[in-house]
Short mmCIF file of C-alpha atoms in Angstrom, two decimals:
data_model
loop_
_atom_site.label_atom_id
_atom_site.label_comp_id
_atom_site.label_asym_id
_atom_site.label_seq_id
_atom_site.Cartn_x
_atom_site.Cartn_y
_atom_site.Cartn_z
CA UNK A 36 98.98 6.02 -16.63
CA UNK A 37 98.11 8.55 -13.75
CA UNK A 38 94.58 8.71 -14.99
CA UNK A 39 94.15 4.91 -14.54
CA UNK A 40 95.29 5.11 -10.88
CA UNK A 41 92.79 7.75 -10.12
CA UNK A 42 90.05 5.84 -11.94
CA UNK A 43 90.90 2.78 -9.89
CA UNK A 44 90.97 4.79 -6.69
CA UNK A 45 87.62 6.25 -7.50
CA UNK A 46 86.14 2.84 -8.12
CA UNK A 47 87.52 1.52 -4.80
CA UNK A 48 86.23 4.57 -3.00
CA UNK A 49 82.74 4.25 -4.45
CA UNK A 50 82.63 0.48 -3.59
CA UNK A 51 83.68 1.15 0.03
CA UNK A 52 81.11 4.01 0.32
CA UNK A 53 78.39 1.54 -0.89
CA UNK A 54 79.58 -0.97 1.72
CA UNK A 55 79.41 1.40 4.49
CA UNK A 56 76.03 2.64 3.45
CA UNK A 57 74.67 -0.85 3.36
CA UNK A 58 76.17 -1.55 6.81
CA UNK A 59 74.62 1.51 8.22
CA UNK A 60 71.15 0.60 7.03
CA UNK A 61 71.59 -2.97 8.31
CA UNK A 62 72.66 -2.00 11.73
CA UNK A 63 70.11 -1.94 14.55
CA UNK A 64 68.47 1.42 15.68
CA UNK A 65 70.75 3.33 17.93
CA UNK A 66 69.12 4.50 21.15
CA UNK A 67 70.12 7.00 23.76
CA UNK A 68 71.20 5.62 27.17
CA UNK A 69 68.16 7.14 28.80
CA UNK A 70 65.85 5.40 26.40
CA UNK A 71 67.27 2.02 27.35
CA UNK A 72 66.87 2.50 31.11
CA UNK A 73 63.48 1.87 32.54
CA UNK A 74 62.07 4.97 34.35
CA UNK A 75 62.01 4.42 38.01
CA UNK A 76 58.63 4.88 39.60
CA UNK A 77 60.20 5.94 43.01
CA UNK A 78 61.15 9.48 41.89
CA UNK A 79 61.30 11.31 38.64
CA UNK A 80 64.60 13.21 37.89
CA UNK A 81 64.69 16.96 38.25
CA UNK A 82 63.93 18.48 34.81
CA UNK A 83 63.80 21.90 33.23
CA UNK A 84 60.34 23.34 33.40
CA UNK A 85 57.99 23.30 30.38
CA UNK A 86 57.74 26.97 29.78
CA UNK A 87 54.85 26.62 27.30
CA UNK A 88 52.66 24.95 29.98
CA UNK A 89 53.47 27.57 32.64
CA UNK A 90 54.17 24.87 35.30
CA UNK A 91 56.02 25.91 38.38
CA UNK A 92 59.75 25.69 38.61
CA UNK A 93 61.35 23.13 40.87
CA UNK A 94 62.79 25.08 43.77
CA UNK A 95 63.72 22.08 45.92
CA UNK A 96 67.10 22.03 47.67
CA UNK A 97 68.28 19.31 45.15
CA UNK A 98 67.30 21.46 42.22
CA UNK A 99 69.07 24.45 43.59
CA UNK A 100 72.26 22.44 44.07
CA UNK A 101 72.04 21.25 40.39
CA UNK A 102 71.34 24.83 39.32
CA UNK A 103 74.40 26.19 41.15
CA UNK A 104 76.63 23.53 39.67
CA UNK A 105 75.52 24.38 36.20
CA UNK A 106 75.79 28.08 36.67
CA UNK A 107 79.49 27.71 37.90
CA UNK A 108 80.25 25.31 35.01
CA UNK A 109 78.71 27.54 32.35
CA UNK A 110 80.13 30.74 33.81
CA UNK A 111 83.73 29.43 33.69
CA UNK A 112 83.41 27.01 30.81
CA UNK A 113 84.01 24.12 33.10
CA UNK A 114 81.33 21.73 31.66
CA UNK A 115 84.06 19.09 31.20
CA UNK A 116 84.43 18.97 34.99
CA UNK A 117 80.76 17.96 35.41
CA UNK A 118 81.14 15.49 32.58
CA UNK A 119 84.22 13.93 34.17
CA UNK A 120 82.45 13.68 37.57
CA UNK A 121 79.48 11.95 36.03
CA UNK A 122 81.63 9.48 34.14
CA UNK A 123 83.60 8.63 37.38
CA UNK A 124 80.28 7.98 39.17
CA UNK A 125 78.91 5.87 36.28
CA UNK A 126 75.79 8.00 35.63
CA UNK A 127 74.64 9.70 32.53
CA UNK A 128 72.76 12.64 33.99
CA UNK A 129 73.30 15.09 36.87
CA UNK A 130 69.84 14.15 38.13
CA UNK A 131 71.03 10.61 38.58
CA UNK A 132 73.54 11.44 41.28
CA UNK A 133 72.79 10.66 44.86
CA UNK A 134 72.44 13.41 47.50
CA UNK A 135 75.98 12.98 48.79
CA UNK A 136 77.46 12.79 45.33
CA UNK A 137 75.62 16.07 44.38
CA UNK A 138 77.03 17.70 47.51
CA UNK A 139 80.47 16.42 46.61
CA UNK A 140 80.26 17.90 43.13
CA UNK A 141 78.97 21.20 44.27
CA UNK A 142 81.88 21.44 46.89
CA UNK A 143 84.37 20.58 44.11
CA UNK A 144 82.86 23.29 41.85
CA UNK A 145 83.18 25.87 44.69
CA UNK A 146 86.81 24.70 45.21
CA UNK A 147 87.58 25.22 41.50
CA UNK A 148 86.17 28.75 41.76
CA UNK A 149 88.27 29.44 44.88
CA UNK A 150 91.34 28.11 43.24
CA UNK A 151 90.75 30.19 40.15
CA UNK A 152 90.13 33.31 42.15
CA UNK A 153 93.38 33.10 44.10
CA UNK A 154 95.40 32.06 41.03
CA UNK A 155 96.25 28.66 42.38
CA UNK A 156 98.12 26.30 39.94
CA UNK A 157 100.56 23.52 39.87
CA UNK A 158 104.11 24.36 40.32
CA UNK A 159 105.11 23.29 36.82
CA UNK A 160 102.04 24.73 35.10
CA UNK A 161 101.54 28.21 33.65
CA UNK A 162 100.06 30.63 36.15
CA UNK A 163 96.34 31.27 36.02
CA UNK A 164 95.87 34.87 34.95
#
Protein backbone atom coordinates (compact mmCIF):
# COMPACT_ATOMS: atom_id res chain seq x y z
CA UNK A 1 0.00 0.00 0.00
CA UNK A 2 2.90 2.40 0.75
CA UNK A 3 4.38 1.70 -2.65
CA UNK A 4 1.17 2.86 -4.35
CA UNK A 5 1.27 6.20 -2.54
CA UNK A 6 4.84 6.77 -3.64
CA UNK A 7 4.01 5.80 -7.22
CA UNK A 8 1.07 8.24 -7.23
CA UNK A 9 3.25 10.98 -5.77
CA UNK A 10 5.94 10.31 -8.40
CA UNK A 11 3.35 10.56 -11.19
CA UNK A 12 1.98 13.84 -9.82
CA UNK A 13 5.48 15.24 -9.44
CA UNK A 14 6.39 14.27 -13.03
CA UNK A 15 3.18 15.84 -14.34
CA UNK A 16 3.80 19.09 -12.44
CA UNK A 17 7.39 19.19 -13.65
CA UNK A 18 6.20 18.82 -17.25
CA UNK A 19 3.68 21.65 -16.72
CA UNK A 20 6.34 23.98 -15.32
CA UNK A 21 8.70 23.14 -18.17
CA UNK A 22 5.98 23.92 -20.73
CA UNK A 23 5.16 27.22 -18.98
CA UNK A 24 8.81 28.21 -18.92
CA UNK A 25 9.17 27.65 -22.67
CA UNK A 26 5.92 29.50 -23.39
CA UNK A 27 6.88 32.55 -21.31
CA UNK A 28 8.31 35.60 -23.08
CA UNK A 29 12.06 36.14 -23.07
CA UNK A 30 13.23 37.79 -19.87
CA UNK A 31 15.27 40.94 -20.29
CA UNK A 32 17.45 42.89 -17.94
CA UNK A 33 16.20 46.27 -16.78
CA UNK A 34 19.04 47.99 -18.62
CA UNK A 35 18.06 46.26 -21.90
CA UNK A 36 14.55 47.66 -21.68
CA UNK A 37 15.68 51.23 -21.11
CA UNK A 38 16.69 53.19 -24.16
CA UNK A 39 20.21 54.54 -23.89
CA UNK A 40 20.22 58.28 -23.52
CA UNK A 41 22.23 60.21 -26.06
CA UNK A 42 22.96 63.01 -23.58
CA UNK A 43 25.64 61.18 -21.63
CA UNK A 44 26.81 57.63 -21.29
CA UNK A 45 27.11 56.12 -17.81
CA UNK A 46 30.53 55.73 -16.23
CA UNK A 47 31.75 52.22 -16.97
CA UNK A 48 34.75 50.06 -16.16
CA UNK A 49 37.48 50.36 -18.74
CA UNK A 50 37.97 47.73 -21.42
CA UNK A 51 41.39 46.47 -20.36
CA UNK A 52 41.93 44.55 -23.59
CA UNK A 53 41.62 47.73 -25.69
CA UNK A 54 43.97 49.73 -23.45
CA UNK A 55 41.59 52.66 -23.31
CA UNK A 56 42.11 55.36 -20.69
CA UNK A 57 40.47 55.05 -17.30
CA UNK A 58 37.73 57.57 -16.48
CA UNK A 59 39.26 59.84 -13.86
CA UNK A 60 36.45 62.38 -13.70
CA UNK A 61 35.24 63.61 -10.32
CA UNK A 62 32.07 61.55 -10.73
CA UNK A 63 34.06 58.38 -11.47
CA UNK A 64 36.23 58.98 -8.40
CA UNK A 65 33.15 59.31 -6.19
CA UNK A 66 31.72 56.07 -7.55
CA UNK A 67 35.09 54.38 -7.02
CA UNK A 68 35.31 55.60 -3.40
CA UNK A 69 31.77 54.36 -2.69
CA UNK A 70 32.55 50.91 -4.03
CA UNK A 71 35.90 50.70 -2.22
CA UNK A 72 34.18 51.44 1.10
CA UNK A 73 31.35 49.01 0.35
CA UNK A 74 33.70 46.21 -0.70
CA UNK A 75 36.19 46.79 2.12
CA UNK A 76 33.52 46.54 4.82
CA UNK A 77 31.11 44.14 3.03
CA UNK A 78 28.45 46.86 2.94
CA UNK A 79 27.25 46.32 -0.63
CA UNK A 80 23.70 46.04 0.71
CA UNK A 81 23.89 49.70 1.80
CA UNK A 82 24.55 50.71 -1.82
CA UNK A 83 21.78 48.42 -3.05
CA UNK A 84 19.35 49.86 -0.51
CA UNK A 85 20.22 53.43 -1.52
CA UNK A 86 19.74 52.62 -5.22
CA UNK A 87 16.36 51.03 -4.48
CA UNK A 88 15.18 54.03 -2.48
CA UNK A 89 16.14 56.32 -5.35
CA UNK A 90 14.50 54.06 -7.93
CA UNK A 91 17.57 53.55 -10.10
CA UNK A 92 19.19 50.26 -11.13
CA UNK A 93 22.81 51.39 -11.38
CA UNK A 94 25.19 53.60 -9.43
CA UNK A 95 25.88 55.49 -12.65
CA UNK A 96 22.18 56.45 -12.85
CA UNK A 97 22.35 58.57 -9.68
CA UNK A 98 22.35 62.34 -10.05
CA UNK A 99 25.30 64.37 -8.78
CA UNK A 100 23.63 65.34 -5.48
CA UNK A 101 22.46 61.74 -4.91
CA UNK A 102 25.99 60.46 -5.51
CA UNK A 103 27.34 63.03 -3.02
CA UNK A 104 24.69 61.94 -0.50
CA UNK A 105 25.63 58.27 -0.86
CA UNK A 106 29.35 59.02 -0.50
CA UNK A 107 28.67 61.07 2.65
CA UNK A 108 26.59 58.20 4.05
CA UNK A 109 29.35 55.68 3.34
CA UNK A 110 31.90 57.91 5.10
CA UNK A 111 29.43 58.20 7.98
CA UNK A 112 29.16 54.40 8.20
CA UNK A 113 32.95 54.15 8.33
CA UNK A 114 33.14 56.78 11.09
CA UNK A 115 30.42 55.03 13.10
CA UNK A 116 32.18 51.67 12.77
CA UNK A 117 35.55 53.13 13.76
CA UNK A 118 34.22 54.66 16.97
CA UNK A 119 32.09 51.62 17.78
CA UNK A 120 28.79 53.47 17.57
CA UNK A 121 25.72 51.28 17.85
CA UNK A 122 22.09 51.45 18.94
CA UNK A 123 21.51 51.29 22.68
CA UNK A 124 19.68 47.97 22.48
CA UNK A 125 22.02 46.41 19.91
CA UNK A 126 25.14 44.39 20.43
CA UNK A 127 28.30 46.54 20.54
CA UNK A 128 30.37 46.79 17.38
CA UNK A 129 33.68 45.10 18.11
